[in-house]
Amino acid sequence: MGNAVSIKDIARKFKCAPSTISRALNDHPMINIDTRKTIQEYANKVGYQKNTISLSLLNKRSKTLGVIIPSISHYHETAIIEGLEAILQPAGYLLNICVTNECHALEKEYLNRLVANRVDAICISLSQETFDRSLNEHIDLAISRSLPIIFMDRFYHALDVDRVITDDFKGAFMATEHLIQMGCQRIAHLHGPRGITVSQQRFKGYEACLKKYGREVEEELVKQVKFSPECGLEATMHLLDQKAKPDGIFAVNDEVGFGAMKVIQERNYKIPEDIALVGFDDIPLAAFAPIALSSVSRQSKKIGEQSAQLFLSKMNGISDHQQVTLEPELIVRSSSQRNHFSKI
Amino acid sequence: MGNAVSIKDIARKFKCAPSTISRALNDHPMINIDTRKTIQEYANKVGYQKNTISLSLLNKRSKTLGVIIPSISHYHETAIIEGLEAILQPAGYLLNICVTNECHALEKEYLNRLVANRVDAICISLSQETFDRSLNEHIDLAISRSLPIIFMDRFYHALDVDRVITDDFKGAFMATEHLIQMGCQRIAHLHGPRGITVSQQRFKGYEACLKKYGREVEEELVKQVKFSPECGLEATMHLLDQKAKPDGIFAVNDEVGFGAMKVIQERNYKIPEDIALVGFDDIPLAAFAPIALSSVSRQSKKIGEQSAQLFLSKMNGISDHQQVTLEPELIVRSSSQRNHFSKI
DNA sequence: AGTTCAAATGCAAACGTTTGCGTAATTTTT
DNA sequence: AAAAATTACGCAAACGTTTGCATTTGAACT
């Protein structure tokens, strides 16, 4: 706290200049070896702890990374944080984590605060509001001040930015193709909130795959949901209420998939025989769903790791923009694995 | 970055002293109203952003809270963070979040780094290693430097500390009593990792409740697990392999409960008729388990909120130590709700 | 015109640390 | 013994901001 011992305090004790203490503590060869030891021992004894704040002021870098995410309640986001920490802890960095709750005003406020705190860079996943309405002034401003910004998942529509994303399109394509190969004729999609990149990309992957197999997107088979099991349940209920029911469902994420599964079972349809189901994200509980849930892994932890690597490379002066795209992986489990399926 | 415009820059532009600029930007009445406006407009135009670092140095407070947690992959921890942010964002604070992976060395390292960064306080949930082996020197040191430390969940065994915890004992007692009231005769417990407060407290609550109803803890009905569905599955498998099977299971948390449920269903036992099941934490997916999982809510978000409040009160000079204990809440769902049950 | 007062601004120190340069003191070299 | 080199340390500025205390300026009094 306020009574922390400083270099000046130690200097006073030894009746010498602060510079001497500083050099002694940093093992500078200019200082007599005995003096050094004496000072170091004393500093240790009184619990001297370097004040990083003054260093940040001096060096114009804070050894801190700002992280802005729309939410922190899903596996994907926490895995990203784990990935960031895995790389940045050994490198001596700290993380300033800010959760915007998908709210643009909060995102802007947090961005300002991080800039004021002079973080060395910002890893950001844009809020839904920001993305929907293309409210990019705050981002532009930060970029114009040459603050390195690394986009994760939801990125800024400009060519010259750094970003690390998963190929959601491909993941969705794989999931849909898998359902087709399992013999599904009417594949529904539980579509994520509009305006969010991942929702759009996953829908596009779904759409493209259907097209590839000569099918059309049927409007009544696409329901929009929020990323929660409750919404998944409700939307699936509507699907099942329709005359022409689906025999396969691709859910925008696993939580939604859980909701879908619940109502499908309540209506006594068999999974995967009557309806095959695939989710997205491959959350740890996916395998422990009522019927083990097939899912597309988006390598969440790797997103964090790669973002951290990208950040470090920027700290080392690499200035050209990098765009990393990670490959999704389809994990097939019971919810979609049909043993006897019709070949297309 | 390094080229950020400072008060000095502006002062040079206006050929006046930095102090004038500072006062003008802070709307100090001492400065001529027109001068103020002119300066403010210019500052706005060139995108001046206050450098919080210099302020931290001056004021000896960083408007940052350090958060040290053993893990970030469960609902409980993310909900705590949400609670912290909900209170501290409006108060103008930022969060430095550090994940120790239950590792003592990392906890120590992070603590040092946070102290060096002069965070205003630290909210910490001790790592398992720290707790197991009572490796408290780093904590003692921080406390001796009068850095406010607020313990969450796993706390430090000293009387005069600030802490916010849930009454896990009571929650476990309630869960066990509920199973008894549902007519369970042989209630097993999936015990969390030893050395962790919540594991111990939940076991004690289970034990005390059994005692209250004149029963003994049967060793073969208590299995130790890690906080994962995989472990829950494995331990439950062993329980079911025993000659005298349980007819009720109290799992140390919901993930473990999911694992238990999986294997119970695979063995074709009926839930809750053959085996009633209760978890802990009330994760969002609990209601979407194969059979909706009964659970004890520990008010995770409230832990964050209360910790934040406690922190703010300390920032306002309240120095006496506070110990907040939150009440758990039993949420009964299908996994334990028996319609016809024997009264004890 | 001299004095008093108010308004507006400047000065300098402070927060804690680092670092280039200057300068003693001591040793080595010629 | 004088010159050169080495060793060990101090000085002061710098990072960006705030703030108590001068100081300046001009106006309003006697």
XYZ file of C-alpha atoms (C1' of nucleotides) in Angstrom:
748
model
C 0.000 0.000 0.000
C 1.042 3.552 0.678
C 3.739 2.506 3.137
C 5.557 0.288 0.670
C 9.339 0.647 0.869
C 10.896 2.352 -2.136
C 14.360 2.678 -3.600
C 14.535 6.138 -2.115
C 13.875 4.752 1.333
C 16.723 2.297 0.951
C 18.986 5.030 -0.395
C 18.300 7.103 2.687
C 19.179 4.129 4.877
C 22.516 3.633 3.136
C 23.137 7.356 2.690
C 23.701 6.924 -1.016
C 21.975 7.833 -4.259
C 18.849 6.062 -5.491
C 20.692 5.256 -8.689
C 23.140 3.165 -6.745
C 20.352 1.205 -5.130
C 18.643 0.709 -8.458
C 21.814 -0.591 -10.028
C 22.608 -2.773 -7.059
C 19.181 -4.387 -7.136
C 19.508 -5.002 -10.854
C 22.920 -6.579 -10.322
C 24.666 -3.957 -12.368
C 28.419 -4.813 -12.538
C 29.249 -1.138 -12.091
C 28.396 -1.483 -8.417
C 30.853 -3.109 -6.035
C 29.977 -6.719 -5.496
C 29.887 -6.415 -1.704
C 27.779 -3.277 -1.792
C 25.428 -5.091 -4.106
C 25.016 -8.049 -1.778
C 24.500 -5.848 1.249
C 21.852 -3.793 -0.468
C 20.097 -6.822 -1.915
C 19.966 -8.488 1.444
C 18.577 -5.413 3.076
C 15.996 -4.947 0.324
C 14.962 -8.528 0.735
C 14.717 -8.146 4.475
C 12.453 -5.133 4.386
C 10.384 -6.695 1.611
C 11.179 -4.277 -1.134
C 8.999 -4.840 -4.183
C 9.671 -3.041 -7.427
C 6.992 -0.544 -8.327
C 5.927 -1.530 -11.806
C 3.846 1.596 -12.213
C 6.821 3.890 -12.306
C 8.446 1.530 -14.765
C 5.399 1.607 -16.983
C 5.531 5.361 -16.955
C 9.180 5.341 -17.850
C 9.152 2.616 -20.456
C 5.785 3.474 -21.950
C 4.693 -0.105 -21.687
C 2.724 -1.719 -18.934
C 3.281 -5.422 -19.492
C -0.466 -5.770 -19.465
C -2.829 -6.984 -22.140
C -6.384 -5.690 -22.285
C -9.004 -8.333 -23.042
C -12.515 -7.312 -24.030
C -15.094 -10.047 -24.437
C -18.862 -9.915 -24.781
C -19.511 -12.609 -22.217
C -17.662 -14.939 -19.928
C -20.301 -17.540 -19.202
C -19.483 -20.040 -21.929
C -16.760 -22.593 -22.318
C -15.484 -20.911 -25.448
C -14.603 -17.661 -23.709
C -13.030 -19.221 -20.655
C -10.967 -21.497 -22.865
C -9.730 -18.453 -24.770
C -8.665 -16.888 -21.488
C -6.880 -20.093 -20.536
C -5.043 -19.989 -23.838
C -4.041 -16.370 -23.375
C -2.752 -17.015 -19.874
C -0.874 -20.126 -20.897
C 1.303 -18.057 -23.214
C 1.366 -14.693 -21.497
C 2.012 -15.731 -17.912
C 5.496 -17.095 -18.708
C 6.145 -13.930 -20.698
C 5.497 -11.814 -17.617
C 2.216 -10.245 -18.667
C -0.981 -9.622 -16.775
C -4.492 -9.635 -18.209
C -7.054 -6.892 -17.761
C -10.287 -8.691 -18.513
C -13.417 -6.734 -19.358
C -16.844 -8.235 -20.038
C -19.175 -6.093 -22.111
C -22.377 -8.156 -21.933
C -22.727 -7.521 -25.660
C -23.252 -3.846 -24.897
C -21.624 -1.266 -27.120
C -21.566 1.545 -24.586
C -19.777 -0.660 -22.090
C -17.310 -1.803 -24.713
C -16.495 1.795 -25.537
C -16.140 2.686 -21.876
C -13.842 -0.276 -21.217
C -11.767 0.468 -24.284
C -11.223 4.009 -23.073
C -10.273 2.812 -19.638
C -7.783 0.331 -21.040
C -6.259 2.998 -23.249
C -6.020 5.326 -20.256
C -4.280 2.509 -18.422
C -1.860 2.219 -21.326
C -2.220 -1.498 -21.887
C 0.279 -2.735 -24.444
C -2.411 -4.114 -26.713
C -6.029 -5.195 -26.719
C -7.510 -8.536 -27.661
C -11.139 -7.971 -28.420
C -14.184 -9.890 -29.445
C -16.694 -7.262 -30.532
C -20.026 -6.919 -28.811
C -23.147 -7.776 -30.726
C -24.300 -4.167 -30.702
C -21.012 -2.926 -32.082
C -21.127 -5.512 -34.789
C -24.787 -5.079 -35.674
C -24.628 -1.369 -36.112
C -21.019 -1.122 -37.262
C -20.247 1.301 -34.455
C -16.544 1.333 -35.059
C -15.423 4.840 -34.169
C -13.919 3.777 -30.857
C -11.967 1.028 -32.557
C -10.849 3.356 -35.336
C -9.682 5.862 -32.785
C -7.660 3.288 -30.894
C -6.103 1.988 -34.097
C -5.280 5.507 -35.250
C -3.335 5.949 -32.042
C -1.404 2.882 -33.133
C -2.570 0.741 -30.239
C -2.256 -2.863 -31.407
C -5.677 -4.465 -31.548
C -6.161 -8.159 -32.107
C -9.606 -9.370 -33.033
C -10.890 -12.698 -31.872
C -13.959 -14.374 -33.404
C -15.924 -11.292 -34.273
C -13.717 -9.018 -36.207
C -13.655 -5.639 -37.684
C -14.397 -5.382 -41.371
C -11.136 -3.961 -42.533
C -8.365 -5.660 -44.404
C -5.431 -4.502 -42.391
C -6.210 -5.823 -38.939
C -4.833 -8.655 -36.869
C -7.261 -11.386 -36.160
C -7.554 -14.948 -34.981
C -10.728 -16.757 -35.869
C -12.062 -20.238 -36.370
C -13.380 -21.207 -39.749
C -16.982 -21.346 -38.625
C -18.191 -21.631 -42.159
C -16.214 -24.788 -42.638
C -17.259 -26.180 -39.276
C -20.904 -25.647 -40.098
C -20.386 -27.158 -43.513
C -18.835 -30.232 -41.943
C -21.653 -30.591 -39.428
C -24.312 -30.299 -42.123
C -22.526 -32.645 -44.490
C -22.242 -35.164 -41.687
C -26.001 -35.007 -41.107
C -26.578 -35.489 -44.827
C -24.275 -38.485 -44.837
C -26.228 -39.881 -41.922
C -29.244 -39.843 -44.202
C -31.045 -36.760 -42.954
C -33.448 -35.328 -45.522
C -34.788 -32.289 -43.728
C -32.043 -30.605 -41.790
C -33.046 -27.725 -39.567
C -30.716 -25.059 -38.261
C -30.986 -23.288 -34.946
C -29.544 -19.974 -36.052
C -27.649 -17.786 -33.583
C -28.396 -14.117 -32.982
C -28.223 -12.074 -36.167
C -25.383 -9.633 -36.611
C -22.926 -11.902 -34.901
C -20.230 -13.255 -37.141
C -20.324 -16.782 -35.859
C -24.076 -16.983 -36.369
C -23.790 -15.730 -39.909
C -20.826 -17.889 -40.800
C -22.453 -21.009 -39.422
C -25.620 -20.322 -41.301
C -23.660 -19.747 -44.487
C -21.813 -23.017 -44.031
C -25.121 -24.786 -43.517
C -26.578 -23.085 -46.582
C -23.561 -23.801 -48.778
C -23.561 -27.453 -47.828
C -27.232 -27.855 -48.615
C -26.618 -26.218 -51.970
C -23.752 -28.556 -52.687
C -26.123 -31.478 -52.291
C -28.776 -29.844 -54.423
C -30.993 -28.735 -51.570
C -32.500 -25.415 -50.662
C -32.679 -23.685 -47.319
C -36.263 -23.987 -46.160
C -37.242 -20.973 -44.187
C -39.441 -22.867 -41.768
C -36.474 -25.062 -40.842
C -34.362 -22.138 -39.706
C -35.143 -20.713 -36.274
C -33.304 -17.917 -34.611
C -32.211 -18.386 -31.012
C -30.014 -16.865 -28.367
C -27.089 -18.895 -27.050
C -29.008 -20.622 -24.265
C -30.601 -24.032 -23.732
C -33.923 -22.354 -22.969
C -33.991 -20.763 -26.413
C -32.910 -23.984 -28.021
C -35.764 -25.776 -26.340
C -38.358 -23.227 -27.380
C -37.234 -23.018 -30.988
C -37.114 -26.795 -31.332
C -40.613 -26.989 -29.905
C -41.777 -24.813 -32.773
C -39.897 -26.982 -35.228
C -41.626 -30.073 -33.924
C -44.994 -28.374 -34.024
C -44.733 -27.896 -37.757
C -46.304 -30.403 -40.107
C -43.083 -31.193 -41.925
C -40.703 -32.027 -39.117
C -36.929 -32.101 -39.420
C -34.990 -35.356 -39.194
C -31.727 -33.586 -38.443
C -30.838 -30.463 -36.499
C -27.679 -28.432 -36.593
C -27.601 -26.212 -33.524
C -25.536 -23.047 -33.477
C -23.903 -24.180 -30.224
C -23.999 -26.916 -27.650
C -26.111 -25.100 -25.082
C -28.789 -24.671 -27.726
C -28.261 -28.325 -28.616
C -28.946 -29.336 -25.028
C -32.234 -27.444 -25.148
C -33.175 -29.061 -28.427
C -32.368 -32.503 -27.100
C -34.547 -31.964 -24.057
C -37.707 -31.245 -26.007
C -37.014 -33.914 -28.637
C -36.862 -36.518 -25.902
C -39.910 -35.133 -24.160
C -41.823 -35.598 -27.395
C -40.552 -39.175 -27.514
C -38.600 -38.907 -30.710
C -35.520 -41.079 -30.913
C -32.070 -39.544 -31.227
C -30.397 -40.067 -33.641
C -32.844 -42.379 -35.449
C -35.745 -39.952 -35.785
C -33.767 -36.799 -35.414
C -29.988 -36.520 -35.546
C -28.436 -33.634 -33.690
C -25.131 -31.778 -33.930
C -23.968 -28.831 -31.855
C -21.002 -26.504 -31.916
C -18.153 -25.646 -29.515
C -17.644 -29.114 -28.054
C -18.142 -28.058 -24.450
C -16.856 -30.428 -21.776
C -20.382 -31.575 -20.944
C -21.255 -32.402 -24.561
C -20.350 -36.043 -24.077
C -22.598 -36.112 -21.007
C -25.751 -34.869 -22.636
C -28.780 -37.200 -22.448
C -27.503 -38.649 -25.690
C -23.816 -37.820 -26.113
C -23.879 -34.713 -28.264
C -21.946 -34.548 -31.527
C -20.267 -31.223 -31.881
C -17.799 -29.122 -33.825
C -14.746 -28.126 -31.844
C -13.561 -24.645 -32.615
C -10.286 -24.971 -30.735
C -11.177 -22.240 -28.301
C -8.028 -22.520 -26.252
C -5.935 -22.300 -29.376
C -7.614 -19.029 -30.279
C -6.286 -17.618 -27.031
C -2.855 -19.091 -27.582
C -2.565 -17.803 -31.118
C -3.805 -14.375 -30.135
C -1.183 -14.283 -27.411
C 1.525 -15.314 -29.859
C 0.389 -12.675 -32.282
C 0.514 -10.115 -29.502
C 4.028 -11.129 -28.519
C 5.221 -10.926 -32.095
C 3.826 -7.392 -32.278
C 5.639 -6.525 -29.070
C 8.774 -7.694 -30.800
C 8.246 -5.149 -33.503
C 6.605 -7.252 -36.173
C 4.208 -4.777 -37.653
C 2.573 -6.443 -40.614
C -0.916 -7.649 -39.937
C -1.608 -11.309 -39.452
C -4.817 -13.169 -39.964
C -4.962 -16.601 -38.430
C -7.774 -18.978 -39.237
C -8.062 -22.184 -37.241
C -9.524 -25.399 -38.540
C -12.624 -26.762 -36.829
C -12.939 -30.420 -35.961
C -16.080 -32.510 -36.079
C -16.554 -34.765 -33.060
C -19.118 -37.427 -33.836
C -20.994 -38.861 -30.866
C -24.221 -40.780 -30.346
C -26.563 -37.896 -31.072
C -25.801 -38.140 -34.774
C -24.095 -41.481 -35.319
C -26.513 -43.697 -37.215
C -25.264 -47.176 -37.800
C -27.500 -47.896 -40.758
C -27.793 -44.851 -42.893
C -28.847 -44.214 -46.435
C -26.089 -43.252 -48.774
C -26.789 -40.091 -50.717
C 1.198 4.046 -27.649
C 4.410 5.989 -27.297
C 3.168 8.813 -29.458
C 0.160 9.560 -27.281
C -0.445 13.268 -26.749
C 0.264 14.471 -23.222
C -0.572 17.513 -21.159
C 2.907 18.769 -21.793
C 2.351 18.603 -25.519
C -0.778 20.667 -25.216
C 0.983 23.135 -22.931
C 3.656 23.607 -25.561
C 0.995 24.265 -28.160
C -0.648 26.949 -26.033
C 2.641 28.268 -24.673
C 1.469 27.899 -21.124
C 2.214 25.741 -18.092
C 1.148 22.094 -17.820
C -0.655 22.981 -14.618
C -2.949 25.285 -16.525
C -3.806 22.539 -18.976
C -4.400 20.077 -16.189
C -6.751 22.446 -14.416
C -8.519 23.391 -17.613
C -9.170 19.762 -18.477
C -10.481 19.130 -14.990
C -12.769 22.155 -15.254
C -11.107 23.955 -12.421
C -12.932 27.288 -11.822
C -9.598 28.993 -11.280
C -9.026 28.908 -15.032
C -10.741 31.412 -17.289
C -13.869 29.914 -18.755
C -12.910 30.713 -22.339
C -9.419 29.372 -21.936
C -10.925 26.236 -20.494
C -13.233 25.703 -23.453
C -10.498 26.338 -25.973
C -8.151 23.899 -24.307
C -10.824 21.254 -23.870
C -11.802 21.486 -27.498
C -8.232 21.192 -28.627
C -7.592 18.256 -26.319
C -10.654 16.571 -27.665
C -9.594 17.235 -31.228
C -6.146 15.716 -30.860
C -7.592 12.799 -28.883
C -5.947 13.478 -25.582
C -6.426 10.611 -23.152
C -5.457 10.922 -19.536
C -2.530 8.722 -18.570
C -3.793 6.728 -15.633
C -0.361 5.357 -14.905
C 1.031 8.675 -13.795
C -2.058 9.158 -11.689
C -1.560 5.782 -10.068
C 1.972 6.754 -9.239
C 0.853 10.024 -7.750
C -2.178 8.811 -5.861
C -0.732 5.496 -4.819
C -3.802 3.695 -6.016
C -4.331 2.065 -9.357
C -8.105 1.656 -9.538
C -7.447 -1.975 -10.281
C -8.443 -5.088 -8.385
C -6.327 -8.210 -8.573
C -8.280 -11.454 -8.861
C -6.583 -14.788 -8.283
C -8.578 -17.926 -8.939
C -7.540 -21.560 -9.226
C -9.518 -22.202 -12.386
C -11.818 -20.432 -14.776
C -13.496 -23.341 -16.492
C -16.541 -23.727 -14.281
C -19.734 -21.768 -13.988
C -18.983 -20.868 -10.395
C -15.830 -18.951 -11.220
C -17.194 -17.124 -14.221
C -20.257 -16.142 -12.245
C -18.010 -14.717 -9.529
C -16.245 -12.642 -12.161
C -19.579 -11.440 -13.478
C -20.511 -10.396 -9.966
C -17.254 -8.556 -9.451
C -17.592 -6.709 -12.734
C -21.219 -5.823 -12.106
C -20.212 -3.804 -9.053
C -16.740 -2.623 -9.971
C -17.280 -1.465 -13.517
C -19.620 1.361 -12.468
C -17.123 2.248 -9.755
C -14.424 2.762 -12.367
C -12.267 -0.232 -11.576
C -10.522 -2.720 -13.804
C -9.867 -6.383 -13.027
C -6.520 -8.121 -13.285
C -7.526 -11.747 -13.499
C -4.985 -14.493 -12.806
C -5.662 -18.223 -13.062
C -3.381 -20.426 -11.009
C -4.483 -23.878 -12.190
C -4.419 -24.900 -8.524
C -0.666 -24.421 -8.554
C 0.997 -22.794 -5.581
C 4.085 -21.562 -7.388
C 1.952 -19.792 -9.961
C -0.211 -18.281 -7.261
C 2.859 -16.899 -5.556
C 4.225 -15.552 -8.812
C 0.945 -13.883 -9.687
C 0.596 -12.425 -6.212
C 4.021 -10.850 -6.526
C 3.215 -9.465 -9.916
C -0.023 -7.950 -8.676
C 1.735 -6.399 -5.715
C 4.390 -4.985 -8.038
C 1.577 -3.564 -10.125
C 0.171 -1.956 -6.994
C -3.359 -3.252 -7.323
C -5.606 -1.698 -4.708
C -6.599 -5.066 -3.284
C -6.698 -8.735 -4.134
C -9.652 -11.088 -4.211
C -8.305 -14.579 -3.983
C -9.516 -18.126 -3.937
C -6.569 -20.185 -2.748
C -5.094 -22.899 -4.905
C -5.425 -26.466 -3.792
C -1.704 -26.774 -3.246
C -1.589 -23.687 -1.076
C -4.478 -24.938 0.929
C -3.298 -28.522 1.233
C 0.134 -27.655 2.481
C -0.745 -24.423 4.267
C 1.838 -22.543 2.247
C 0.812 -19.150 3.473
C 4.005 -17.114 3.564
C 3.177 -15.184 0.419
C -0.229 -14.312 1.801
C 1.234 -13.358 5.170
C 3.736 -11.122 3.463
C 1.077 -9.349 1.429
C -1.093 -8.866 4.502
C 1.855 -7.562 6.505
C 2.304 -4.898 3.849
C -1.304 -3.978 4.577
C -2.539 -4.923 1.136
C -6.247 -5.666 1.510
C -6.913 -9.309 0.724
C -10.384 -10.699 0.373
C -10.807 -14.442 0.393
C -13.450 -16.134 -1.670
C -14.524 -19.746 -1.071
C -11.229 -21.147 0.078
C -9.968 -18.985 2.809
C -7.031 -18.510 4.963
C -7.201 -19.969 8.433
C -6.883 -16.808 10.419
C -9.508 -14.955 12.331
C -8.833 -11.467 11.147
C -9.316 -11.745 7.416
C -11.998 -10.585 5.048
C -13.873 -13.333 3.356
C -16.977 -14.119 1.395
C -18.042 -17.721 1.323
C -21.095 -19.832 0.828
C -22.257 -22.048 3.651
C -21.288 -25.242 1.915
C -21.866 -27.239 5.048
C -25.452 -26.115 5.169
C -25.945 -26.667 1.456
C -24.664 -30.214 1.743
C -26.820 -30.771 4.780
C -29.884 -29.601 2.873
C -29.088 -31.814 -0.103
C -28.606 -34.864 2.097
C -31.686 -34.173 4.159
C -33.688 -33.811 0.984
C -32.514 -37.239 -0.167
C -33.462 -38.701 3.178
C -36.892 -37.140 2.950
C -37.229 -38.664 -0.487
C -36.853 -42.024 1.186
C -33.255 -42.823 0.346
C -31.738 -45.364 2.697
C -28.197 -45.616 1.397
C -26.934 -42.242 0.387
C -23.559 -42.098 -1.295
C -21.367 -39.055 -1.579
C -19.034 -38.204 -4.431
C -16.420 -36.381 -2.406
C -14.398 -33.573 -4.000
C -10.591 -33.386 -3.900
C -9.229 -33.469 -0.364
C -7.678 -30.361 1.065
C -10.167 -28.110 -0.650
C -12.498 -26.302 1.683
C -15.627 -26.871 -0.315
C -14.976 -30.607 -0.510
C -14.448 -30.819 3.207
C -17.402 -28.662 4.104
C -19.733 -30.548 1.832
C -18.621 -33.844 3.243
C -19.097 -32.556 6.759
C -22.597 -31.371 5.934
C -23.389 -34.785 4.492
C -21.929 -36.473 7.550
C -23.734 -34.241 10.035
C -27.043 -34.788 8.326
C -26.661 -38.544 8.354
C -25.822 -38.341 12.060
C -28.892 -36.254 12.719
C -31.016 -39.051 11.302
C -29.163 -41.686 13.257
C -27.085 -42.966 10.377
C -23.394 -43.519 9.954
C -21.124 -42.596 7.097
C -20.340 -45.831 5.298
C -16.878 -45.693 3.881
C -17.723 -47.657 0.794
C -20.384 -45.100 -0.072
C -17.934 -42.215 -0.185
C -15.797 -41.917 -3.309
C -13.291 -39.226 -3.998
C -13.393 -37.487 -7.369
C -12.029 -34.508 -9.213
C -14.451 -31.856 -10.401
C -15.149 -33.440 -13.770
C -17.920 -35.545 -15.301
C -15.378 -38.190 -16.252
C -14.436 -38.676 -12.605
C -18.061 -38.675 -11.568
C -18.755 -41.409 -14.065
C -15.883 -43.561 -12.956
C -16.588 -43.244 -9.246
C -20.259 -43.983 -9.717
C -19.346 -47.038 -11.739
C -17.469 -48.330 -8.713
C -20.420 -47.526 -6.481
C -22.730 -49.538 -8.710
C -20.303 -52.420 -8.832
C -20.555 -52.902 -5.088
C -22.933 -55.420 -3.664
C -24.804 -52.900 -1.545
C -25.695 -50.189 -3.996
C -26.759 -46.665 -3.060
C -30.296 -45.467 -3.645
C -29.288 -41.815 -3.455
C -26.192 -39.910 -4.456
C -25.051 -36.499 -3.388
C -22.414 -35.287 -5.846
C -19.898 -32.638 -4.867
C -20.824 -30.620 -7.947
C -22.985 -30.717 -11.043
C -20.289 -31.788 -13.477
C -19.671 -34.819 -11.294
C -23.435 -35.267 -11.135
C -23.620 -35.364 -14.929
C -21.036 -38.108 -14.978
C -22.897 -40.068 -12.327
C -26.160 -39.721 -14.187
C -24.597 -41.026 -17.371
C -23.460 -44.303 -15.902
C -26.618 -44.781 -13.832
C -28.680 -44.581 -16.993
C -26.309 -46.822 -18.896
C -26.832 -49.451 -16.224
C -30.568 -49.018 -16.670
C -31.343 -47.780 -13.208
C -34.211 -45.340 -12.961
C -33.635 -41.811 -11.711
C -34.978 -40.853 -9.220
C -36.898 -44.058 -8.410
C -33.919 -46.399 -8.074
C -31.325 -43.762 -7.391
C -32.023 -40.129 -6.548
C -29.335 -37.653 -7.440
C -28.422 -34.171 -6.234
C -25.548 -32.004 -7.412
C -24.070 -28.716 -6.318
C -23.547 -25.287 -7.964
C -26.725 -25.198 -10.031
C -24.979 -24.671 -13.344
C -27.113 -23.365 -16.220
C -27.177 -26.787 -17.865
C -28.371 -28.576 -14.715
C -31.986 -28.368 -15.809
C -30.975 -29.856 -19.160
C -29.290 -32.963 -17.883
C -30.722 -36.287 -19.086
C -32.974 -36.067 -16.052
C -33.173 -32.492 -14.848
C -30.569 -32.375 -12.111
C -31.434 -31.203 -8.628
C -28.745 -28.982 -7.265
C -27.692 -26.643 -4.502
C -27.167 -23.099 -5.675
C -24.264 -21.397 -3.975
C -25.074 -17.953 -5.321
C -21.835 -17.694 -7.208
C -22.553 -14.315 -8.714
C -23.435 -12.956 -5.302
C -20.036 -14.040 -4.009
C -18.490 -11.760 -6.601
C -20.859 -8.933 -5.799
C -20.318 -9.151 -2.063
C -16.563 -9.377 -2.485
C -16.683 -6.266 -4.623
C -18.786 -4.452 -2.040
C -16.392 -5.495 0.668
C -13.530 -4.199 -1.419
C -15.237 -0.866 -1.986
C -15.956 -0.482 1.699
C -12.285 -1.067 2.422
C -11.365 1.552 -0.167
C -13.596 3.896 1.777
C -11.507 3.356 4.831
C -13.516 0.756 6.658
C -10.789 -1.296 8.201
C -12.452 -3.878 10.399
C -12.578 -7.305 8.882
C -15.812 -8.649 7.514
C -16.827 -12.225 7.040
C -19.796 -12.760 4.801
C -21.474 -16.138 4.585
C -24.097 -16.642 1.923
C -27.027 -18.998 2.230
C -27.224 -21.869 -0.232
C -30.494 -22.736 -1.922
C -31.726 -26.204 -2.779
C -33.246 -26.450 -6.252
C -35.290 -29.633 -6.544
C -35.676 -31.047 -10.021
C -36.628 -34.409 -11.481
C -33.428 -36.206 -10.568
C -34.457 -36.328 -6.913
C -38.177 -35.522 -6.824
C -40.011 -38.673 -5.896
C -43.757 -38.353 -5.836
C -44.392 -41.243 -3.499
C -41.815 -41.369 -0.848
C -41.570 -42.948 2.522
C -41.696 -40.568 5.428
C -38.893 -41.005 7.864
C -0.846 57.984 -7.562
C -0.542 54.630 -4.316
C -2.865 50.759 -2.135
C -5.814 46.650 -1.935
C -7.956 43.004 -3.967
C -9.294 39.542 -7.131
C -8.513 36.803 -11.113
C -5.576 34.104 -13.867
C -1.574 31.761 -14.521
C 3.258 29.842 -13.541
C 6.652 27.293 -10.548
C 8.228 23.381 -8.538
C 7.819 19.327 -6.055
C 6.028 14.893 -5.726
C 5.047 9.822 -7.011
C 9.330 5.587 -8.119
C 12.497 4.105 -11.279
C 16.168 4.101 -14.795
C 20.263 5.746 -17.269
C 23.694 8.714 -19.687
C 27.088 11.379 -18.146
C 30.087 13.532 -14.884
C 33.342 13.071 -11.132
C 35.708 11.628 -7.489
C 38.970 8.091 -5.678
C 42.034 4.603 -6.455
C 45.055 1.862 -9.180
C 47.982 0.969 -13.057
C 51.117 2.414 -16.533
C 54.997 5.031 -18.461
C 56.346 11.198 -10.153
C 53.237 12.387 -13.588
C 49.811 10.610 -16.764
C 46.406 7.375 -17.919
C 43.126 4.118 -16.901
C 39.967 1.884 -13.956
C 36.504 1.561 -10.399
C 32.610 3.140 -7.914
C 29.492 6.189 -7.152
C 26.378 10.719 -7.565
C 23.648 14.069 -10.366
C 19.854 15.114 -12.876
C 16.525 14.391 -16.256
C 12.823 11.787 -17.836
C 8.030 9.465 -17.890
C 2.708 12.361 -17.059
C -0.055 14.381 -13.825
C -1.617 17.085 -9.809
C -1.529 20.791 -6.362
C -0.001 24.193 -2.782
C 2.062 28.281 -3.148
C 3.974 32.078 -5.500
C 3.620 35.566 -9.024
C 1.760 38.415 -12.491
C -1.778 41.280 -14.375
C -5.290 44.380 -14.305
C -9.063 46.577 -12.066
C -11.142 48.922 -8.250
C -10.660 51.327 -4.468
C -8.809 55.401 -1.185
